[in-house]
Amino acid sequence: MASHSAVKDTAYTECGMDGLPCLTSEFAKGWLDDLDTIELPGRFQQQPGINRTLRQQYEVVAANMIANIVSRYGDLSIENELIAAFQGSQPQKIQRPVDRMQHARPHVLQEQLSKLKKPVNIKAQKKRQYLDEFMKELIFKLFNTTEKQQRVLNTPSGPIKHPECHSKMLEAFHQKCFNFNKNPYAAEYSSVLSNICSEGVNVDTVIKKMIDHCQGITVTNIE
C-alpha cells in the first residue's frame, strides 16, 4: 500500500526550524498522527483502535487527506493484518521524547533536484509521448465535448470527491492498462482518472470502454 504511487508522493512543508528545509508526506504523517490518537498506555492491550486492520487504517487516513491522491496497488496480501502485528509485542519500558522532524541537509536536497533536472533520454521520451497520446485518445472516446475533454485532461489534482469510483478506476487501469510498478510515468495520469469520476459517469461503463481501449497497447515500461 502506498500514499500516492510507486514513484511519487505528495509532500508539504511543516517548518519552524530557523528556515531549514523541512518536508513531510501528508499521508505518512496522517497515518502516524491517527495512531497517536489511540490510547498509548494501552496500545499493547488490544484497544479498539489497534484492532484495526491495515486496510481499515488506510481508509481512515485516506478520508482525511487534502493534497494527496491516495491509492492502493501492488501486493495487497497484508492489508487484512492487524496494525498490532506491526507495533511490537512489548510496551516501551523507557519513555523518551522523539524528534520526528529531521534536519534536511541542503546538499542532499540539491542532489535530488539535480537528478530531476537531468534530460530524459530520447527512447524514454518517445515512450512518454506514446502514453500522453494514448490517454488523450481515451478521453476523446469517453467524452464527446471539447469542454469535458479539456476539463478532464487539465484540471489539477485535488481532494478526491468520489473515492469509490477513483479506487475502481485506478485498480482497473493498473490491472488492465498500465501497471504502475512497471510504468511509473503512468502515475502522472492518476488525477485524470479521478477527473473522469468527477464528470458523473457510470464507472462500470467507463471501465469497460477503458479496458477495450487498452487492448491496443503496444508500448510498456514507460518511466
PDB file of C-alpha atoms in Angstrom:
ATOM      1  CA  MET A   1       0.000   0.000   0.000  1.00  0.00           C
ATOM      2  CA  ALA A   2       1.258   3.492  -0.713  1.00  0.00           C
ATOM      3  CA  SER A   3       0.182   7.058  -0.239  1.00  0.00           C
ATOM      4  CA  HIS A   4       0.392   8.228  -3.805  1.00  0.00           C
ATOM      5  CA  SER A   5       2.036   5.999  -6.371  1.00  0.00           C
ATOM      6  CA  ALA A   6       5.010   3.728  -6.890  1.00  0.00           C
ATOM      7  CA  VAL A   7       7.274   6.664  -7.671  1.00  0.00           C
ATOM      8  CA  LYS A   8       5.700   9.827  -6.327  1.00  0.00           C
ATOM      9  CA  ASP A   9       4.336  11.155  -3.071  1.00  0.00           C
ATOM     10  CA  THR A  10       2.660  14.409  -2.097  1.00  0.00           C
ATOM     11  CA  ALA A  11       4.752  16.409   0.347  1.00  0.00           C
ATOM     12  CA  TYR A  12       4.165  19.713   2.037  1.00  0.00           C
ATOM     13  CA  THR A  13       6.196  21.927   4.326  1.00  0.00           C
ATOM     14  CA  GLU A  14       5.796  21.874   8.065  1.00  0.00           C
ATOM     15  CA  CYS A  15       8.534  24.197   9.182  1.00  0.00           C
ATOM     16  CA  GLY A  16       9.640  26.020  12.271  1.00  0.00           C
ATOM     17  CA  MET A  17      13.329  25.237  12.359  1.00  0.00           C
ATOM     18  CA  ASP A  18      15.073  28.537  11.582  1.00  0.00           C
ATOM     19  CA  GLY A  19      14.309  28.410   7.877  1.00  0.00           C
ATOM     20  CA  LEU A  20      15.790  24.979   7.254  1.00  0.00           C
ATOM     21  CA  PRO A  21      14.034  22.952   4.528  1.00  0.00           C
ATOM     22  CA  CYS A  22      11.530  20.535   6.003  1.00  0.00           C
ATOM     23  CA  LEU A  23       9.130  18.392   4.028  1.00  0.00           C
ATOM     24  CA  THR A  24       6.709  15.761   5.205  1.00  0.00           C
ATOM     25  CA  SER A  25       4.415  13.279   3.480  1.00  0.00           C
ATOM     26  CA  GLU A  26       0.799  14.152   4.181  1.00  0.00           C
ATOM     27  CA  PHE A  27      -0.334  10.528   4.129  1.00  0.00           C
ATOM     28  CA  ALA A  28       2.521   9.188   6.274  1.00  0.00           C
ATOM     29  CA  LYS A  29       2.106  11.991   8.811  1.00  0.00           C
ATOM     30  CA  GLY A  30      -1.650  11.466   8.835  1.00  0.00           C
ATOM     31  CA  TRP A  31      -1.133   7.756   9.487  1.00  0.00           C
ATOM     32  CA  LEU A  32       1.181   8.410  12.443  1.00  0.00           C
ATOM     33  CA  ASP A  33      -0.974  11.216  13.838  1.00  0.00           C
ATOM     34  CA  ASP A  34      -4.023   8.948  13.771  1.00  0.00           C
ATOM     35  CA  LEU A  35      -2.142   6.197  15.603  1.00  0.00           C
ATOM     36  CA  ASP A  36      -1.249   8.783  18.235  1.00  0.00           C
ATOM     37  CA  THR A  37      -4.949   9.211  18.981  1.00  0.00           C
ATOM     38  CA  ILE A  38      -5.052   5.617  20.195  1.00  0.00           C
ATOM     39  CA  GLU A  39      -4.518   5.434  23.941  1.00  0.00           C
ATOM     40  CA  LEU A  40      -0.796   4.826  24.062  1.00  0.00           C
ATOM     41  CA  PRO A  41      -0.538   3.236  27.549  1.00  0.00           C
ATOM     42  CA  GLY A  42      -2.959   0.531  26.439  1.00  0.00           C
ATOM     43  CA  ARG A  43      -1.581   0.155  22.947  1.00  0.00           C
ATOM     44  CA  PHE A  44      -0.418  -3.404  23.539  1.00  0.00           C
ATOM     45  CA  GLN A  45      -3.580  -4.434  25.343  1.00  0.00           C
ATOM     46  CA  GLN A  46      -5.629  -4.709  22.148  1.00  0.00           C
ATOM     47  CA  GLN A  47      -7.504  -1.428  22.476  1.00  0.00           C
ATOM     48  CA  PRO A  48     -10.332  -0.937  19.922  1.00  0.00           C
ATOM     49  CA  GLY A  49      -8.241   1.293  17.690  1.00  0.00           C
ATOM     50  CA  ILE A  50      -5.360  -1.139  17.484  1.00  0.00           C
ATOM     51  CA  ASN A  51      -7.747  -3.880  16.362  1.00  0.00           C
ATOM     52  CA  ARG A  52      -7.977  -2.139  13.009  1.00  0.00           C
ATOM     53  CA  THR A  53      -6.552  -3.895  10.008  1.00  0.00           C
ATOM     54  CA  LEU A  54      -4.104  -2.105   7.750  1.00  0.00           C
ATOM     55  CA  ARG A  55      -6.920  -1.720   5.203  1.00  0.00           C
ATOM     56  CA  GLN A  56      -9.189  -0.087   7.790  1.00  0.00           C
ATOM     57  CA  GLN A  57      -6.396   2.230   8.908  1.00  0.00           C
ATOM     58  CA  TYR A  58      -5.722   3.136   5.265  1.00  0.00           C
ATOM     59  CA  GLU A  59      -9.378   4.092   4.780  1.00  0.00           C
ATOM     60  CA  VAL A  60      -9.478   6.173   7.970  1.00  0.00           C
ATOM     61  CA  VAL A  61      -6.378   8.143   6.968  1.00  0.00           C
ATOM     62  CA  ALA A  62      -7.264   8.433   3.269  1.00  0.00           C
ATOM     63  CA  ALA A  63     -10.618  10.006   4.134  1.00  0.00           C
ATOM     64  CA  ASN A  64      -8.815  12.948   5.758  1.00  0.00           C
ATOM     65  CA  MET A  65      -6.312  13.702   3.017  1.00  0.00           C
ATOM     66  CA  ILE A  66      -6.361  17.145   1.400  1.00  0.00           C
ATOM     67  CA  ALA A  67      -3.439  17.235  -1.046  1.00  0.00           C
ATOM     68  CA  ASN A  68      -2.671  13.553  -1.524  1.00  0.00           C
ATOM     69  CA  ILE A  69      -4.261  11.437  -4.215  1.00  0.00           C
ATOM     70  CA  VAL A  70      -4.242   8.222  -2.221  1.00  0.00           C
ATOM     71  CA  SER A  71      -4.245   4.837  -3.923  1.00  0.00           C
ATOM     72  CA  ARG A  72      -3.797   1.142  -3.246  1.00  0.00           C
ATOM     73  CA  TYR A  73      -1.928  -1.109  -5.633  1.00  0.00           C
ATOM     74  CA  GLY A  74       0.601  -3.911  -5.824  1.00  0.00           C
ATOM     75  CA  ASP A  75       0.611  -6.815  -3.393  1.00  0.00           C
ATOM     76  CA  LEU A  76      -2.289  -6.205  -1.009  1.00  0.00           C
ATOM     77  CA  SER A  77      -1.996  -9.535   0.783  1.00  0.00           C
ATOM     78  CA  ILE A  78      -1.041  -7.836   4.069  1.00  0.00           C
ATOM     79  CA  GLU A  79      -3.959  -5.420   4.193  1.00  0.00           C
ATOM     80  CA  ASN A  80      -6.045  -7.694   6.429  1.00  0.00           C
ATOM     81  CA  GLU A  81      -3.292  -7.926   9.034  1.00  0.00           C
ATOM     82  CA  LEU A  82      -3.895  -6.136  12.339  1.00  0.00           C
ATOM     83  CA  ILE A  83      -1.949  -2.965  12.999  1.00  0.00           C
ATOM     84  CA  ALA A  84      -0.971  -4.523  16.331  1.00  0.00           C
ATOM     85  CA  ALA A  85       1.152  -7.059  14.445  1.00  0.00           C
ATOM     86  CA  PHE A  86       3.441  -4.208  13.374  1.00  0.00           C
ATOM     87  CA  GLN A  87       3.540  -2.356  16.691  1.00  0.00           C
ATOM     88  CA  GLY A  88       5.655  -4.840  18.641  1.00  0.00           C
ATOM     89  CA  SER A  89       4.658  -7.169  21.422  1.00  0.00           C
ATOM     90  CA  GLN A  90       6.095  -5.416  24.492  1.00  0.00           C
ATOM     91  CA  PRO A  91       5.385  -1.928  25.834  1.00  0.00           C
ATOM     92  CA  GLN A  92       8.259   0.518  25.794  1.00  0.00           C
ATOM     93  CA  LYS A  93       9.954   0.479  29.204  1.00  0.00           C
ATOM     94  CA  ILE A  94      11.620   3.858  28.974  1.00  0.00           C
ATOM     95  CA  GLN A  95       9.570   6.767  27.701  1.00  0.00           C
ATOM     96  CA  ARG A  96      11.649   9.344  25.932  1.00  0.00           C
ATOM     97  CA  PRO A  97      10.813  12.181  23.540  1.00  0.00           C
ATOM     98  CA  VAL A  98      11.294  11.509  19.863  1.00  0.00           C
ATOM     99  CA  ASP A  99      12.346  14.220  17.439  1.00  0.00           C
ATOM    100  CA  ARG A 100      10.094  13.452  14.492  1.00  0.00           C
ATOM    101  CA  MET A 101      11.468  16.264  12.366  1.00  0.00           C
ATOM    102  CA  GLN A 102      14.899  15.516  10.951  1.00  0.00           C
ATOM    103  CA  HIS A 103      17.053  18.351   9.672  1.00  0.00           C
ATOM    104  CA  ALA A 104      17.339  18.056   5.904  1.00  0.00           C
ATOM    105  CA  ARG A 105      20.855  18.585   4.607  1.00  0.00           C
ATOM    106  CA  PRO A 106      20.757  21.223   1.824  1.00  0.00           C
ATOM    107  CA  HIS A 107      23.334  19.389  -0.298  1.00  0.00           C
ATOM    108  CA  VAL A 108      21.170  16.235  -0.253  1.00  0.00           C
ATOM    109  CA  LEU A 109      18.146  18.187  -1.470  1.00  0.00           C
ATOM    110  CA  GLN A 110      20.263  19.826  -4.147  1.00  0.00           C
ATOM    111  CA  GLU A 111      21.484  16.426  -5.316  1.00  0.00           C
ATOM    112  CA  GLN A 112      17.891  15.205  -5.669  1.00  0.00           C
ATOM    113  CA  LEU A 113      16.907  18.334  -7.597  1.00  0.00           C
ATOM    114  CA  SER A 114      19.831  17.811  -9.949  1.00  0.00           C
ATOM    115  CA  LYS A 115      18.638  14.300 -10.714  1.00  0.00           C
ATOM    116  CA  LEU A 116      15.175  15.611 -11.587  1.00  0.00           C
ATOM    117  CA  LYS A 117      16.649  18.179 -13.952  1.00  0.00           C
ATOM    118  CA  LYS A 118      18.597  15.596 -15.961  1.00  0.00           C
ATOM    119  CA  PRO A 119      17.206  15.303 -19.505  1.00  0.00           C
ATOM    120  CA  VAL A 120      15.141  12.229 -20.282  1.00  0.00           C
ATOM    121  CA  ASN A 121      16.757  10.085 -22.982  1.00  0.00           C
ATOM    122  CA  ILE A 122      15.110  10.034 -26.407  1.00  0.00           C
ATOM    123  CA  LYS A 123      13.785   6.472 -26.105  1.00  0.00           C
ATOM    124  CA  ALA A 124      12.133   7.202 -22.749  1.00  0.00           C
ATOM    125  CA  GLN A 125      10.754  10.478 -24.090  1.00  0.00           C
ATOM    126  CA  LYS A 126       9.114   8.714 -27.036  1.00  0.00           C
ATOM    127  CA  LYS A 127       7.524   6.217 -24.652  1.00  0.00           C
ATOM    128  CA  ARG A 128       6.114   9.050 -22.583  1.00  0.00           C
ATOM    129  CA  GLN A 129       4.744  10.690 -25.716  1.00  0.00           C
ATOM    130  CA  TYR A 130       3.047   7.409 -26.588  1.00  0.00           C
ATOM    131  CA  LEU A 131       1.292   7.337 -23.208  1.00  0.00           C
ATOM    132  CA  ASP A 132       0.350  11.036 -23.494  1.00  0.00           C
ATOM    133  CA  GLU A 133      -1.328  10.404 -26.846  1.00  0.00           C
ATOM    134  CA  PHE A 134      -2.878   7.172 -25.616  1.00  0.00           C
ATOM    135  CA  MET A 135      -4.557   8.971 -22.714  1.00  0.00           C
ATOM    136  CA  LYS A 136      -5.812  11.785 -24.942  1.00  0.00           C
ATOM    137  CA  GLU A 137      -7.382   9.254 -27.284  1.00  0.00           C
ATOM    138  CA  LEU A 138      -9.014   7.508 -24.326  1.00  0.00           C
ATOM    139  CA  ILE A 139     -10.547  10.746 -23.033  1.00  0.00           C
ATOM    140  CA  PHE A 140     -11.752  11.649 -26.532  1.00  0.00           C
ATOM    141  CA  LYS A 141     -13.515   8.277 -26.701  1.00  0.00           C
ATOM    142  CA  LEU A 142     -15.138   8.683 -23.294  1.00  0.00           C
ATOM    143  CA  PHE A 143     -16.360  12.277 -23.723  1.00  0.00           C
ATOM    144  CA  ASN A 144     -17.786  13.820 -26.866  1.00  0.00           C
ATOM    145  CA  THR A 145     -17.498  17.522 -25.999  1.00  0.00           C
ATOM    146  CA  THR A 146     -14.327  19.594 -26.061  1.00  0.00           C
ATOM    147  CA  GLU A 147     -15.286  21.233 -22.773  1.00  0.00           C
ATOM    148  CA  LYS A 148     -15.406  17.931 -20.890  1.00  0.00           C
ATOM    149  CA  GLN A 149     -12.293  16.589 -22.616  1.00  0.00           C
ATOM    150  CA  GLN A 150     -10.237  19.625 -21.626  1.00  0.00           C
ATOM    151  CA  ARG A 151     -11.649  19.660 -18.093  1.00  0.00           C
ATOM    152  CA  VAL A 152     -10.735  16.012 -17.514  1.00  0.00           C
ATOM    153  CA  LEU A 153      -7.255  16.360 -19.009  1.00  0.00           C
ATOM    154  CA  ASN A 154      -6.283  19.687 -17.463  1.00  0.00           C
ATOM    155  CA  THR A 155      -7.957  20.016 -14.058  1.00  0.00           C
ATOM    156  CA  PRO A 156      -5.176  19.728 -11.430  1.00  0.00           C
ATOM    157  CA  SER A 157      -5.383  17.155  -8.660  1.00  0.00           C
ATOM    158  CA  GLY A 158      -7.408  17.999  -5.574  1.00  0.00           C
ATOM    159  CA  PRO A 159      -9.467  16.309  -2.872  1.00  0.00           C
ATOM    160  CA  ILE A 160     -10.976  13.006  -4.015  1.00  0.00           C
ATOM    161  CA  LYS A 161     -14.719  13.636  -4.341  1.00  0.00           C
ATOM    162  CA  HIS A 162     -15.696  10.136  -5.476  1.00  0.00           C
ATOM    163  CA  PRO A 163     -13.323   7.740  -3.650  1.00  0.00           C
ATOM    164  CA  GLU A 164     -15.076   4.503  -4.661  1.00  0.00           C
ATOM    165  CA  CYS A 165     -15.073   5.425  -8.355  1.00  0.00           C
ATOM    166  CA  HIS A 166     -11.492   6.687  -8.080  1.00  0.00           C
ATOM    167  CA  SER A 167     -10.348   3.429  -6.479  1.00  0.00           C
ATOM    168  CA  LYS A 168     -12.070   1.300  -9.137  1.00  0.00           C
ATOM    169  CA  MET A 169     -10.592   3.375 -11.958  1.00  0.00           C
ATOM    170  CA  LEU A 170      -7.055   3.157 -10.582  1.00  0.00           C
ATOM    171  CA  GLU A 171      -7.323  -0.580  -9.990  1.00  0.00           C
ATOM    172  CA  ALA A 172      -8.682  -1.281 -13.490  1.00  0.00           C
ATOM    173  CA  PHE A 173      -6.040   0.959 -15.080  1.00  0.00           C
ATOM    174  CA  HIS A 174      -3.305  -0.760 -13.062  1.00  0.00           C
ATOM    175  CA  GLN A 175      -4.535  -4.279 -13.846  1.00  0.00           C
ATOM    176  CA  LYS A 176      -5.682  -3.933 -17.463  1.00  0.00           C
ATOM    177  CA  CYS A 177      -3.797  -0.980 -18.925  1.00  0.00           C
ATOM    178  CA  PHE A 178      -0.509   0.242 -17.452  1.00  0.00           C
ATOM    179  CA  ASN A 179       0.872  -1.451 -14.358  1.00  0.00           C
ATOM    180  CA  PHE A 180       2.051   1.430 -12.170  1.00  0.00           C
ATOM    181  CA  ASN A 181       5.040  -0.560 -10.910  1.00  0.00           C
ATOM    182  CA  LYS A 182       6.260  -1.289 -14.445  1.00  0.00           C
ATOM    183  CA  ASN A 183       5.151   2.045 -15.917  1.00  0.00           C
ATOM    184  CA  PRO A 184       5.957   4.722 -13.304  1.00  0.00           C
ATOM    185  CA  TYR A 185       5.137   7.580 -15.681  1.00  0.00           C
ATOM    186  CA  ALA A 186       1.523   6.386 -15.811  1.00  0.00           C
ATOM    187  CA  ALA A 187       1.103   7.666 -12.250  1.00  0.00           C
ATOM    188  CA  GLU A 188       1.100  11.176 -13.730  1.00  0.00           C
ATOM    189  CA  TYR A 189      -2.398  10.408 -15.007  1.00  0.00           C
ATOM    190  CA  SER A 190      -3.934   9.430 -11.678  1.00  0.00           C
ATOM    191  CA  SER A 191      -5.526  12.884 -11.476  1.00  0.00           C
ATOM    192  CA  VAL A 192      -7.050  12.401 -14.943  1.00  0.00           C
ATOM    193  CA  LEU A 193      -8.612   9.128 -13.820  1.00  0.00           C
ATOM    194  CA  SER A 194     -10.014  10.939 -10.800  1.00  0.00           C
ATOM    195  CA  ASN A 195     -11.357  13.743 -13.009  1.00  0.00           C
ATOM    196  CA  ILE A 196     -13.272  11.171 -15.061  1.00  0.00           C
ATOM    197  CA  CYS A 197     -15.196  10.265 -11.907  1.00  0.00           C
ATOM    198  CA  SER A 198     -15.999  13.934 -11.297  1.00  0.00           C
ATOM    199  CA  GLU A 199     -17.989  14.019 -14.535  1.00  0.00           C
ATOM    200  CA  GLY A 200     -20.756  11.893 -13.032  1.00  0.00           C
ATOM    201  CA  VAL A 201     -20.065   8.857 -15.189  1.00  0.00           C
ATOM    202  CA  ASN A 202     -21.212   5.269 -14.771  1.00  0.00           C
ATOM    203  CA  VAL A 203     -17.929   3.828 -13.538  1.00  0.00           C
ATOM    204  CA  ASP A 204     -18.565   0.284 -14.765  1.00  0.00           C
ATOM    205  CA  THR A 205     -19.397   1.512 -18.279  1.00  0.00           C
ATOM    206  CA  VAL A 206     -16.327   3.742 -18.361  1.00  0.00           C
ATOM    207  CA  ILE A 207     -14.054   0.952 -17.120  1.00  0.00           C
ATOM    208  CA  LYS A 208     -15.342  -1.375 -19.853  1.00  0.00           C
ATOM    209  CA  LYS A 209     -14.600   1.245 -22.521  1.00  0.00           C
ATOM    210  CA  MET A 210     -11.187   1.906 -20.979  1.00  0.00           C
ATOM    211  CA  ILE A 211     -10.288  -1.793 -20.961  1.00  0.00           C
ATOM    212  CA  ASP A 212     -11.366  -2.099 -24.608  1.00  0.00           C
ATOM    213  CA  HIS A 213      -9.135   0.861 -25.458  1.00  0.00           C
ATOM    214  CA  CYS A 214      -6.239  -0.700 -23.575  1.00  0.00           C
ATOM    215  CA  GLN A 215      -6.332  -3.815 -25.741  1.00  0.00           C
ATOM    216  CA  GLY A 216      -4.315  -1.873 -28.293  1.00  0.00           C
ATOM    217  CA  ILE A 217      -1.361  -1.025 -26.039  1.00  0.00           C
ATOM    218  CA  THR A 218       1.931  -1.562 -27.881  1.00  0.00           C
ATOM    219  CA  VAL A 219       4.436   0.188 -25.583  1.00  0.00           C
ATOM    220  CA  THR A 220       5.229  -0.629 -21.949  1.00  0.00           C
ATOM    221  CA  ASN A 221       7.929   0.031 -19.334  1.00  0.00           C
ATOM    222  CA  ILE A 222       7.285   3.762 -19.523  1.00  0.00           C
ATOM    223  CA  GLU A 223       9.402   5.607 -16.968  1.00  0.00           C
TER     224      GLU A 223
END
